[in-house]
């Protein structure tokens, strides 16, 4: 009986963990934005719906055009999802047109999760940006990120 209780507790913990937002790690070097916190919302990602990424930190250079946002999902090392967006257009939609001054401490960008996003499989999601000056703006990566048809 104790075995079943322990198995049930483990199953509940696994389901609860699956719903937790992923923890992102810095994957950049010499970036124009030093990230102190990074998150995506809502989670899990919903195919065909908007997801927003918020990064808080310190800019060492203004964000200038033509800055790009890149999203890559990998499953066992293979790219299963890619998206590239005009970061300046995304920031302008949030009220921060390029050039974004170094005094801004939080950046939010929202995009639609494309219809071809794989659902129900845990991917390693890398969200990065390239500044208009050619430098890396930031890079954040998390494992076990899932999308669903919501």
PDB file of C-alpha atoms in Angstrom:
ATOM      1  CA  UNK A   1       0.000   0.000   0.000  1.00  0.00           C
ATOM      2  CA  UNK A   2       2.860   2.381   0.790  1.00  0.00           C
ATOM      3  CA  UNK A   3       4.261   1.777  -2.701  1.00  0.00           C
ATOM      4  CA  UNK A   4       1.019   2.941  -4.331  1.00  0.00           C
ATOM      5  CA  UNK A   5       0.870   6.024  -2.121  1.00  0.00           C
ATOM      6  CA  UNK A   6       4.477   6.877  -3.031  1.00  0.00           C
ATOM      7  CA  UNK A   7       3.801   6.254  -6.736  1.00  0.00           C
ATOM      8  CA  UNK A   8       0.697   8.459  -6.605  1.00  0.00           C
ATOM      9  CA  UNK A   9       2.657  11.240  -4.867  1.00  0.00           C
ATOM     10  CA  UNK A  10       5.383  10.986  -7.519  1.00  0.00           C
ATOM     11  CA  UNK A  11       2.805  11.173 -10.319  1.00  0.00           C
ATOM     12  CA  UNK A  12       1.201  14.264  -8.781  1.00  0.00           C
ATOM     13  CA  UNK A  13       4.614  15.901  -8.367  1.00  0.00           C
ATOM     14  CA  UNK A  14       5.499  15.110 -11.985  1.00  0.00           C
ATOM     15  CA  UNK A  15       2.262  16.653 -13.273  1.00  0.00           C
ATOM     16  CA  UNK A  16       2.753  19.713 -11.081  1.00  0.00           C
ATOM     17  CA  UNK A  17       6.332  20.107 -12.337  1.00  0.00           C
ATOM     18  CA  UNK A  18       5.240  19.790 -15.973  1.00  0.00           C
ATOM     19  CA  UNK A  19       3.092  22.898 -15.553  1.00  0.00           C
ATOM     20  CA  UNK A  20       5.885  24.986 -14.044  1.00  0.00           C
ATOM     21  CA  UNK A  21       7.404  27.688 -16.208  1.00  0.00           C
ATOM     22  CA  UNK A  22      10.884  26.801 -17.456  1.00  0.00           C
ATOM     23  CA  UNK A  23      13.999  28.258 -15.922  1.00  0.00           C
ATOM     24  CA  UNK A  24      16.135  30.058 -18.500  1.00  0.00           C
ATOM     25  CA  UNK A  25      19.930  30.249 -18.475  1.00  0.00           C
ATOM     26  CA  UNK A  26      22.245  32.762 -20.118  1.00  0.00           C
ATOM     27  CA  UNK A  27      23.888  31.422 -23.297  1.00  0.00           C
ATOM     28  CA  UNK A  28      25.522  34.654 -24.484  1.00  0.00           C
ATOM     29  CA  UNK A  29      28.941  36.170 -24.179  1.00  0.00           C
ATOM     30  CA  UNK A  30      29.773  39.838 -24.617  1.00  0.00           C
ATOM     31  CA  UNK A  31      26.110  40.715 -25.144  1.00  0.00           C
ATOM     32  CA  UNK A  32      24.745  44.261 -25.254  1.00  0.00           C
ATOM     33  CA  UNK A  33      22.123  43.292 -22.648  1.00  0.00           C
ATOM     34  CA  UNK A  34      23.187  41.703 -19.372  1.00  0.00           C
ATOM     35  CA  UNK A  35      20.100  39.763 -18.263  1.00  0.00           C
ATOM     36  CA  UNK A  36      19.277  39.503 -14.560  1.00  0.00           C
ATOM     37  CA  UNK A  37      15.911  37.775 -15.103  1.00  0.00           C
ATOM     38  CA  UNK A  38      14.120  36.248 -18.096  1.00  0.00           C
ATOM     39  CA  UNK A  39      10.690  34.687 -18.375  1.00  0.00           C
ATOM     40  CA  UNK A  40       8.028  33.676 -20.871  1.00  0.00           C
ATOM     41  CA  UNK A  41       4.291  33.933 -20.378  1.00  0.00           C
ATOM     42  CA  UNK A  42       1.893  32.245 -20.621  1.00  0.00           C
ATOM     43  CA  UNK A  43       3.211  28.748 -20.066  1.00  0.00           C
ATOM     44  CA  UNK A  44       2.814  26.227 -21.530  1.00  0.00           C
ATOM     45  CA  UNK A  45       3.139  27.894 -24.921  1.00  0.00           C
ATOM     46  CA  UNK A  46      -0.102  27.774 -26.901  1.00  0.00           C
ATOM     47  CA  UNK A  47       0.127  27.075 -30.639  1.00  0.00           C
ATOM     48  CA  UNK A  48      -1.390  29.923 -32.636  1.00  0.00           C
ATOM     49  CA  UNK A  49      -1.496  32.245 -29.636  1.00  0.00           C
ATOM     50  CA  UNK A  50       0.752  34.980 -28.346  1.00  0.00           C
ATOM     51  CA  UNK A  51       3.657  34.367 -25.980  1.00  0.00           C
ATOM     52  CA  UNK A  52       5.635  37.194 -24.393  1.00  0.00           C
ATOM     53  CA  UNK A  53       9.255  37.111 -23.287  1.00  0.00           C
ATOM     54  CA  UNK A  54      10.417  39.610 -20.677  1.00  0.00           C
ATOM     55  CA  UNK A  55      14.051  40.299 -19.980  1.00  0.00           C
ATOM     56  CA  UNK A  56      15.264  42.532 -17.182  1.00  0.00           C
ATOM     57  CA  UNK A  57      18.815  43.770 -17.037  1.00  0.00           C
ATOM     58  CA  UNK A  58      21.264  46.423 -18.138  1.00  0.00           C
ATOM     59  CA  UNK A  59      21.869  47.597 -21.688  1.00  0.00           C
ATOM     60  CA  UNK A  60      25.428  48.595 -22.596  1.00  0.00           C
ATOM     61  CA  UNK A  61      24.391  49.909 -26.041  1.00  0.00           C
ATOM     62  CA  UNK A  62      21.079  51.173 -27.446  1.00  0.00           C
ATOM     63  CA  UNK A  63      18.890  48.671 -29.281  1.00  0.00           C
ATOM     64  CA  UNK A  64      18.994  49.813 -32.904  1.00  0.00           C
ATOM     65  CA  UNK A  65      17.510  48.727 -36.224  1.00  0.00           C
ATOM     66  CA  UNK A  66      17.709  46.229 -37.791  1.00  0.00           C
ATOM     67  CA  UNK A  67      17.621  44.216 -34.534  1.00  0.00           C
ATOM     68  CA  UNK A  68      16.244  40.680 -34.826  1.00  0.00           C
ATOM     69  CA  UNK A  69      14.674  38.222 -32.390  1.00  0.00           C
ATOM     70  CA  UNK A  70      15.407  34.550 -33.019  1.00  0.00           C
ATOM     71  CA  UNK A  71      13.595  31.577 -31.499  1.00  0.00           C
ATOM     72  CA  UNK A  72      14.891  28.039 -31.984  1.00  0.00           C
ATOM     73  CA  UNK A  73      13.395  24.854 -30.563  1.00  0.00           C
ATOM     74  CA  UNK A  74      15.529  21.716 -30.606  1.00  0.00           C
ATOM     75  CA  UNK A  75      14.537  18.124 -29.879  1.00  0.00           C
ATOM     76  CA  UNK A  76      17.470  15.718 -29.468  1.00  0.00           C
ATOM     77  CA  UNK A  77      19.717  18.249 -31.220  1.00  0.00           C
ATOM     78  CA  UNK A  78      17.490  18.708 -34.276  1.00  0.00           C
ATOM     79  CA  UNK A  79      15.782  22.015 -35.036  1.00  0.00           C
ATOM     80  CA  UNK A  80      12.028  21.441 -34.803  1.00  0.00           C
ATOM     81  CA  UNK A  81      10.971  25.099 -34.566  1.00  0.00           C
ATOM     82  CA  UNK A  82      12.459  28.347 -35.846  1.00  0.00           C
ATOM     83  CA  UNK A  83      11.159  31.887 -35.964  1.00  0.00           C
ATOM     84  CA  UNK A  84      12.857  35.199 -36.725  1.00  0.00           C
ATOM     85  CA  UNK A  85      11.180  38.528 -36.063  1.00  0.00           C
ATOM     86  CA  UNK A  86      11.988  42.233 -36.435  1.00  0.00           C
ATOM     87  CA  UNK A  87      12.778  43.107 -32.813  1.00  0.00           C
ATOM     88  CA  UNK A  88      12.350  46.858 -33.385  1.00  0.00           C
ATOM     89  CA  UNK A  89       8.795  46.302 -34.674  1.00  0.00           C
ATOM     90  CA  UNK A  90       8.020  44.088 -31.652  1.00  0.00           C
ATOM     91  CA  UNK A  91       9.429  46.680 -29.251  1.00  0.00           C
ATOM     92  CA  UNK A  92       7.551  49.512 -30.986  1.00  0.00           C
ATOM     93  CA  UNK A  93       4.316  47.557 -30.439  1.00  0.00           C
ATOM     94  CA  UNK A  94       5.154  47.623 -26.707  1.00  0.00           C
ATOM     95  CA  UNK A  95       5.742  51.397 -26.779  1.00  0.00           C
ATOM     96  CA  UNK A  96       9.541  51.321 -27.141  1.00  0.00           C
ATOM     97  CA  UNK A  97      10.552  52.139 -30.737  1.00  0.00           C
ATOM     98  CA  UNK A  98      14.188  51.784 -31.783  1.00  0.00           C
ATOM     99  CA  UNK A  99      16.579  53.198 -30.875  1.00  0.00           C
ATOM    100  CA  UNK A 100      15.846  51.939 -27.355  1.00  0.00           C
ATOM    101  CA  UNK A 101      17.971  53.906 -24.864  1.00  0.00           C
ATOM    102  CA  UNK A 102      20.345  52.228 -22.410  1.00  0.00           C
ATOM    103  CA  UNK A 103      18.217  53.604 -19.555  1.00  0.00           C
ATOM    104  CA  UNK A 104      15.472  51.032 -20.254  1.00  0.00           C
ATOM    105  CA  UNK A 105      15.852  48.151 -17.766  1.00  0.00           C
ATOM    106  CA  UNK A 106      13.108  45.763 -18.947  1.00  0.00           C
ATOM    107  CA  UNK A 107      12.211  44.652 -22.459  1.00  0.00           C
ATOM    108  CA  UNK A 108       9.102  42.670 -23.380  1.00  0.00           C
ATOM    109  CA  UNK A 109       8.526  41.193 -26.830  1.00  0.00           C
ATOM    110  CA  UNK A 110       5.421  39.251 -27.833  1.00  0.00           C
ATOM    111  CA  UNK A 111       5.070  36.911 -30.813  1.00  0.00           C
ATOM    112  CA  UNK A 112       2.559  34.339 -32.002  1.00  0.00           C
ATOM    113  CA  UNK A 113       3.586  30.705 -31.611  1.00  0.00           C
ATOM    114  CA  UNK A 114       3.538  29.386 -35.183  1.00  0.00           C
ATOM    115  CA  UNK A 115       1.066  26.679 -36.198  1.00  0.00           C
ATOM    116  CA  UNK A 116       3.899  24.249 -36.958  1.00  0.00           C
ATOM    117  CA  UNK A 117       5.194  24.293 -33.365  1.00  0.00           C
ATOM    118  CA  UNK A 118       5.556  20.736 -32.081  1.00  0.00           C
ATOM    119  CA  UNK A 119       3.163  19.924 -29.250  1.00  0.00           C
ATOM    120  CA  UNK A 120       3.595  17.604 -26.319  1.00  0.00           C
ATOM    121  CA  UNK A 121       7.366  17.147 -26.642  1.00  0.00           C
ATOM    122  CA  UNK A 122       9.972  18.819 -24.436  1.00  0.00           C
ATOM    123  CA  UNK A 123      12.286  21.005 -26.508  1.00  0.00           C
ATOM    124  CA  UNK A 124      15.323  23.055 -25.679  1.00  0.00           C
ATOM    125  CA  UNK A 125      14.151  26.575 -26.454  1.00  0.00           C
ATOM    126  CA  UNK A 126      16.718  29.251 -27.252  1.00  0.00           C
ATOM    127  CA  UNK A 127      15.574  32.861 -27.473  1.00  0.00           C
ATOM    128  CA  UNK A 128      18.225  35.262 -28.712  1.00  0.00           C
ATOM    129  CA  UNK A 129      18.504  38.660 -30.311  1.00  0.00           C
ATOM    130  CA  UNK A 130      21.014  40.411 -32.509  1.00  0.00           C
ATOM    131  CA  UNK A 131      21.336  44.168 -32.149  1.00  0.00           C
ATOM    132  CA  UNK A 132      21.349  46.447 -35.182  1.00  0.00           C
ATOM    133  CA  UNK A 133      25.064  47.069 -34.580  1.00  0.00           C
ATOM    134  CA  UNK A 134      25.696  43.344 -35.243  1.00  0.00           C
ATOM    135  CA  UNK A 135      26.415  42.457 -31.620  1.00  0.00           C
ATOM    136  CA  UNK A 136      24.590  39.801 -29.672  1.00  0.00           C
ATOM    137  CA  UNK A 137      21.867  41.523 -27.666  1.00  0.00           C
ATOM    138  CA  UNK A 138      21.095  38.498 -25.470  1.00  0.00           C
ATOM    139  CA  UNK A 139      20.712  34.716 -25.497  1.00  0.00           C
ATOM    140  CA  UNK A 140      18.588  32.685 -23.093  1.00  0.00           C
ATOM    141  CA  UNK A 141      17.966  28.939 -23.194  1.00  0.00           C
ATOM    142  CA  UNK A 142      15.751  26.477 -21.293  1.00  0.00           C
ATOM    143  CA  UNK A 143      15.253  22.737 -21.505  1.00  0.00           C
ATOM    144  CA  UNK A 144      11.960  20.872 -21.307  1.00  0.00           C
ATOM    145  CA  UNK A 145       9.814  23.644 -22.814  1.00  0.00           C
ATOM    146  CA  UNK A 146       6.497  22.388 -24.188  1.00  0.00           C
ATOM    147  CA  UNK A 147       3.774  23.760 -26.407  1.00  0.00           C
ATOM    148  CA  UNK A 148       0.141  22.700 -26.445  1.00  0.00           C
ATOM    149  CA  UNK A 149      -2.972  23.207 -28.516  1.00  0.00           C
ATOM    150  CA  UNK A 150      -4.882  25.401 -26.085  1.00  0.00           C
TER     151      UNK A 150
END
